[in-house]
Short mmCIF file of C-alpha atoms in Angstrom, two decimals:
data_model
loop_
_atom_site.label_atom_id
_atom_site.label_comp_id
_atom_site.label_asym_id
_atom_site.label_seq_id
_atom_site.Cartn_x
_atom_site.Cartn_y
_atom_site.Cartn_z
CA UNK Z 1 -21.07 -15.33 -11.27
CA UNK Z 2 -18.91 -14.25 -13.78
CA UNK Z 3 -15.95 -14.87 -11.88
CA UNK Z 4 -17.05 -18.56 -11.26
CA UNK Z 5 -17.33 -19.11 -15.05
CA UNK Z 6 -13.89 -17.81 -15.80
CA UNK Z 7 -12.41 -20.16 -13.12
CA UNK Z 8 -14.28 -22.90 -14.24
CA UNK Z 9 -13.01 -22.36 -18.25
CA UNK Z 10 -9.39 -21.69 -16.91
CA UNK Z 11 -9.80 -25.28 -15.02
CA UNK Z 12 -11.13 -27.23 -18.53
CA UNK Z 13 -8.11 -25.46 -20.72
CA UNK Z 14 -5.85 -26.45 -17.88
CA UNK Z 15 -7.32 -30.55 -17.90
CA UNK Z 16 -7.38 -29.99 -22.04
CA UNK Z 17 -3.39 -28.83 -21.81
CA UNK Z 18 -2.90 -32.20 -19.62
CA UNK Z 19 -4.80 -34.28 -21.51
CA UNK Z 20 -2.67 -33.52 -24.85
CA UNK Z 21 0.35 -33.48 -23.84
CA UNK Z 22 -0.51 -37.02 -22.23
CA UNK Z 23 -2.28 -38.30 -25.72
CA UNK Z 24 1.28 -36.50 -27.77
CA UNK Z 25 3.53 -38.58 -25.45
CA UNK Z 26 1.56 -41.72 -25.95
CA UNK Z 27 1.73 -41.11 -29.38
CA UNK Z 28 5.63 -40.81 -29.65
CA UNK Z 29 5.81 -43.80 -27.44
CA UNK Z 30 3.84 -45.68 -30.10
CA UNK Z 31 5.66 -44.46 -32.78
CA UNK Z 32 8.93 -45.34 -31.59
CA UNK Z 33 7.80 -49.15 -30.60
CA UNK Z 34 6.46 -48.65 -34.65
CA UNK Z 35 2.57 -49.71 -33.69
CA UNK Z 36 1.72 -46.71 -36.44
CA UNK Z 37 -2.28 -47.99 -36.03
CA UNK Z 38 -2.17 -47.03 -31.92
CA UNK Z 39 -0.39 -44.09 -32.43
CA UNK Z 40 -2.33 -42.26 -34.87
CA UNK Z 41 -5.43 -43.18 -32.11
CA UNK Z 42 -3.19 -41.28 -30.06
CA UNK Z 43 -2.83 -38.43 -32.48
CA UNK Z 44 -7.02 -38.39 -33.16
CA UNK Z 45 -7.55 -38.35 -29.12
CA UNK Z 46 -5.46 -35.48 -28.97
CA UNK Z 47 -8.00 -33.60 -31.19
CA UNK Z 48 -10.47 -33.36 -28.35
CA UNK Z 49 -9.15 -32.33 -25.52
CA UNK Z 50 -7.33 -29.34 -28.39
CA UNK Z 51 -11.43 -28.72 -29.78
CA UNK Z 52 -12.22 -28.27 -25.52
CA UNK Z 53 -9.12 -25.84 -25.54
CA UNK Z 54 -10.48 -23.47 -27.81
CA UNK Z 55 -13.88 -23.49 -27.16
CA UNK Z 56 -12.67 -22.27 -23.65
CA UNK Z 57 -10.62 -19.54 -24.99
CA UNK Z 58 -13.24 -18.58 -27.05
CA UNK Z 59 -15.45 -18.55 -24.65
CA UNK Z 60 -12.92 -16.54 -22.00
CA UNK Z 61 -12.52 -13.83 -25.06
CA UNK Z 62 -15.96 -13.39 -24.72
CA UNK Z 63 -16.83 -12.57 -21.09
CA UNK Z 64 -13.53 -11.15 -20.70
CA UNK Z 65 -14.36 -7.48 -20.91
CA UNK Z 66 -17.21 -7.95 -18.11
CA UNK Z 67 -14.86 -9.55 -16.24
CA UNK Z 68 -12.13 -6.86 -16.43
CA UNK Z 69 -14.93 -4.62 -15.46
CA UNK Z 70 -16.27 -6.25 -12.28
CA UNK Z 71 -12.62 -6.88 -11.47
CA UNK Z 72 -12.16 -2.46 -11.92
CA UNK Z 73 -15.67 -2.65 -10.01
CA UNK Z 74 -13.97 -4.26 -6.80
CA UNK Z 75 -10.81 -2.89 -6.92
CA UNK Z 76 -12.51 0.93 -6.89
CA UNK Z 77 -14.64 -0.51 -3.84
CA UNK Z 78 -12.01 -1.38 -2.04
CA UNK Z 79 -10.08 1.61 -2.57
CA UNK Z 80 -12.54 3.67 -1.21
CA UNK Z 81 -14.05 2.06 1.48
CA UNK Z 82 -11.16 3.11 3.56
CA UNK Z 83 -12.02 6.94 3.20
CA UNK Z 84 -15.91 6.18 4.13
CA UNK Z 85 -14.19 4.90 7.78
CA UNK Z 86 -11.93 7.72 8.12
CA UNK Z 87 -13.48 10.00 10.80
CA UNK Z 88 -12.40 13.63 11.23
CA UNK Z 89 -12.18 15.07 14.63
CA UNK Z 90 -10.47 17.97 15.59
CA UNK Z 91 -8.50 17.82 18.98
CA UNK Z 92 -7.61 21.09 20.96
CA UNK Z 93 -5.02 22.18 22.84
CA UNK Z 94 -6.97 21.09 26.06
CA UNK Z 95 -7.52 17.60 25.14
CA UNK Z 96 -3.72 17.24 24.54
CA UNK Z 97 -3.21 18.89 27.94
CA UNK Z 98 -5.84 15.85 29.78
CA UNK Z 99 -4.10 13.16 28.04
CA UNK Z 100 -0.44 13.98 28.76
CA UNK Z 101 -1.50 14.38 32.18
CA UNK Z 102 -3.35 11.41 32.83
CA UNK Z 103 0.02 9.48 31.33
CA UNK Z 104 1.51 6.99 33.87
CA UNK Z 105 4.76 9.16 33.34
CA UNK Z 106 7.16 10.81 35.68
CA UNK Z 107 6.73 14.96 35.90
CA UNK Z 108 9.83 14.98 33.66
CA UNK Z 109 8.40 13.29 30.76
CA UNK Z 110 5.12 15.02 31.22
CA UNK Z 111 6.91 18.14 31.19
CA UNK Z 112 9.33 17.58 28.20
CA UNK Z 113 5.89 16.02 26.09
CA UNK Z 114 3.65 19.11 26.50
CA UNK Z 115 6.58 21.77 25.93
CA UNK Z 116 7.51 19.71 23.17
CA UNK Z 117 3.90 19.88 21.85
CA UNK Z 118 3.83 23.83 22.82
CA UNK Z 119 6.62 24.79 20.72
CA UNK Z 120 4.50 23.37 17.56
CA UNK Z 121 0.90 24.92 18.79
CA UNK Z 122 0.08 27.11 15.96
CA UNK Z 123 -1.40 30.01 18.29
CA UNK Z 124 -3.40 32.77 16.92
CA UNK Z 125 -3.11 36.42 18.29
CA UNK Z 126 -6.73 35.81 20.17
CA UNK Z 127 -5.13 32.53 22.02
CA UNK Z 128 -1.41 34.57 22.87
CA UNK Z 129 -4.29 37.02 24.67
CA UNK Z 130 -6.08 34.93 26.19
CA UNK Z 131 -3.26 32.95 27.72
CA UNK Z 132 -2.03 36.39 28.89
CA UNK Z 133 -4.66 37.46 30.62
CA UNK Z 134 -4.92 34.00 32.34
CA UNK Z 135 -1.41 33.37 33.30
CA UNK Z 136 -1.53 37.58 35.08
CA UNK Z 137 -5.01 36.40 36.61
CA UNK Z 138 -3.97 32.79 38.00
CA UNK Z 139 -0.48 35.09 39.77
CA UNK Z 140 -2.56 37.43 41.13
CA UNK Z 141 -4.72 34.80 42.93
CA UNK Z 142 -1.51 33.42 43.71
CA UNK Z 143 -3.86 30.06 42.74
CA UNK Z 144 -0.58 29.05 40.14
CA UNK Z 145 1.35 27.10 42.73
CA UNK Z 146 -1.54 26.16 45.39
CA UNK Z 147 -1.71 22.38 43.65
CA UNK Z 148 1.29 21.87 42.38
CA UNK Z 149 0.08 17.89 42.26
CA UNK Z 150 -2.55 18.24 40.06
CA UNK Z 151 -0.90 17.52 36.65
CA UNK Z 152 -3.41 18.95 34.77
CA UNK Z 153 -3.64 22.37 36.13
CA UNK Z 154 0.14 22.92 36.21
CA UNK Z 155 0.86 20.93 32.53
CA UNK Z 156 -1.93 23.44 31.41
CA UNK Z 157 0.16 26.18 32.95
CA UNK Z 158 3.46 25.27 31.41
CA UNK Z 159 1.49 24.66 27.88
CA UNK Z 160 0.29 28.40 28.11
CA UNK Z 161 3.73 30.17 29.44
CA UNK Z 162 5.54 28.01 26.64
CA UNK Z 163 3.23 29.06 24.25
CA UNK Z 164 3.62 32.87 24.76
CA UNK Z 165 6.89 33.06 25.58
CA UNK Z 166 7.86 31.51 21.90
CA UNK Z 167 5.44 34.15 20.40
CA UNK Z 168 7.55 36.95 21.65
CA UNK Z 169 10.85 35.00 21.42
CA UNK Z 170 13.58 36.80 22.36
CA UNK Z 171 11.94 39.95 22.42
CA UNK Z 172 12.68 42.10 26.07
CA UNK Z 173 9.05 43.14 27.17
CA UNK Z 174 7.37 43.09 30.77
CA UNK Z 175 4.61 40.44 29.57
CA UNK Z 176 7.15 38.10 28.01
CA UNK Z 177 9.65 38.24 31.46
CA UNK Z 178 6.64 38.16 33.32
CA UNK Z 179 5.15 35.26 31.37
CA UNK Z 180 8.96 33.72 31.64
CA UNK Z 181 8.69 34.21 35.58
CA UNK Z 182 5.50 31.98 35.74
CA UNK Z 183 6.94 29.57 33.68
CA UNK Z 184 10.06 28.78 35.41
CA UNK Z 185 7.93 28.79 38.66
CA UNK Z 186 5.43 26.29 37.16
CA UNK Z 187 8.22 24.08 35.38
CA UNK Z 188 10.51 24.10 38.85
CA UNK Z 189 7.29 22.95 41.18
CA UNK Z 190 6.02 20.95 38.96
CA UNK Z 191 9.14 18.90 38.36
CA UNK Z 192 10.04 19.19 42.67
CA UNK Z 193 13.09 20.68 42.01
CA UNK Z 194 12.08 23.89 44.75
CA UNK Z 195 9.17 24.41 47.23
CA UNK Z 196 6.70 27.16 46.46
CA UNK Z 197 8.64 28.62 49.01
CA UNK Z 198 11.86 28.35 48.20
CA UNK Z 199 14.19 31.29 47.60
CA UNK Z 200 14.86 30.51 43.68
CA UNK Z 201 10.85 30.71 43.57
CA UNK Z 202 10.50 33.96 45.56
CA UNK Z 203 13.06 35.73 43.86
CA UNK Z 204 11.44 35.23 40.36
CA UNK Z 205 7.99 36.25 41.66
CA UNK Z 206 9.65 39.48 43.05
CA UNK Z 207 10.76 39.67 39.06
CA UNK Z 208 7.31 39.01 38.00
CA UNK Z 209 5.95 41.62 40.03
CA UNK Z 210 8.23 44.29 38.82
CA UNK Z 211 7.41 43.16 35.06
CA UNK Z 212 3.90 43.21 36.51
CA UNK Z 213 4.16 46.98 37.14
CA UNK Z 214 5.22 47.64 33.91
CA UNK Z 215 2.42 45.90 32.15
CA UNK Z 216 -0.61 47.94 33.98
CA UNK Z 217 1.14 51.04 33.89
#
């Protein structure tokens, strides 16, 4: 409402404006062709539109501090509304793991996205254990390279070897070569650059199993 009313005042001031500088230029144009009588008519017409003027401004002076504040009044609303939409949701390491998988990506991308996104996982000691205790369980079973097609299971591999490997750094320990092993085995099958079988693949599981050793002893 109040906004209507100020753009209605602003339109009469603007018409009053008009209007006088229309009734001023008649009135110099009668002045100068020296018909004094029509161009003090002129000059008395002018008065009117000039009376509309300030009644206008007046009356603008005088709403104009509810105006400012309905003006404040939507500008906070539409500041926040934005922060009412925004929905939290906390995404683990898992979910990351689905999604690169189910990409329409080639191995090589797949791989380079979730060791990318392994090097920034902020692990905490439980998770390093965890993925230690999985990645000695899933060798034993020798279930790490059964499916080396299903995306998932080996980009979950690769996310958990990556993961623990960069918590130890360069640090010379069975679990970390042994963790190492499984990755390189993952990240090579994975990728088709050897067969499960292959001799690259055999020789670094003879590694593993030697760093193996060393762990449960």
């Amino acid at each position: 409402m109040v906004n209507t009313l100020v753009n209605i005042l602003v339109l009469i001031t603007l018409i009053s404006i008009i209007m006088i500088v229309v009734f001023l230029l008649l009135a110099v144009f009668h002045f100068i062709k020296l018909d004094r009588i029509k161009a003090l008519k002129m000059l008395k017409f002018t008065a009117i539109p000039i009376i509309f003027m300030i009644l206008c401004m007046l009356a603008y002076w005088d709403i104009s501090p509810e105006y400012e504040v309905n003006k404040a009044n939507v500008a906070n609303t539409s500041e926040k509304e934005p922060v009412a939409k925004v929905e939290t949701e906390d995404v683990t390491w898992q979910d990351n793991v689905k999604e690169i998988a189910s990409l329409n990506s080639p191995p090589t991308e797949k791989f380079d996205t979730i060791v990318a996104y392994a090097k920034k996982y902020p692990a905490t000691k439980a998770e390093i254990k965890e993925f230690e205790d999985y990645i000695i369980a899933e060798y034993k079973n020798k279930k790490y390279l059964a499916d080396v097609q299903n995306d998932e299971y080996m980009l979950g591999n690769i996310f958990k070897s990556t993961v623990v490997n960069r918590y130890y750094g360069e640090e010379e320990t069975p679990i970390n070569d042994f963790v190492f092993g499984f990755y390189q085995n993952s990240n090579y099958t994975f990728k088709g650059l050897e067969s499960t079988n292959s001799n690259a693949i055999k020789y670094n599981e003879r590694q593993m199993d030697n760093a193996l050793v060393a762990i449960e002893n």
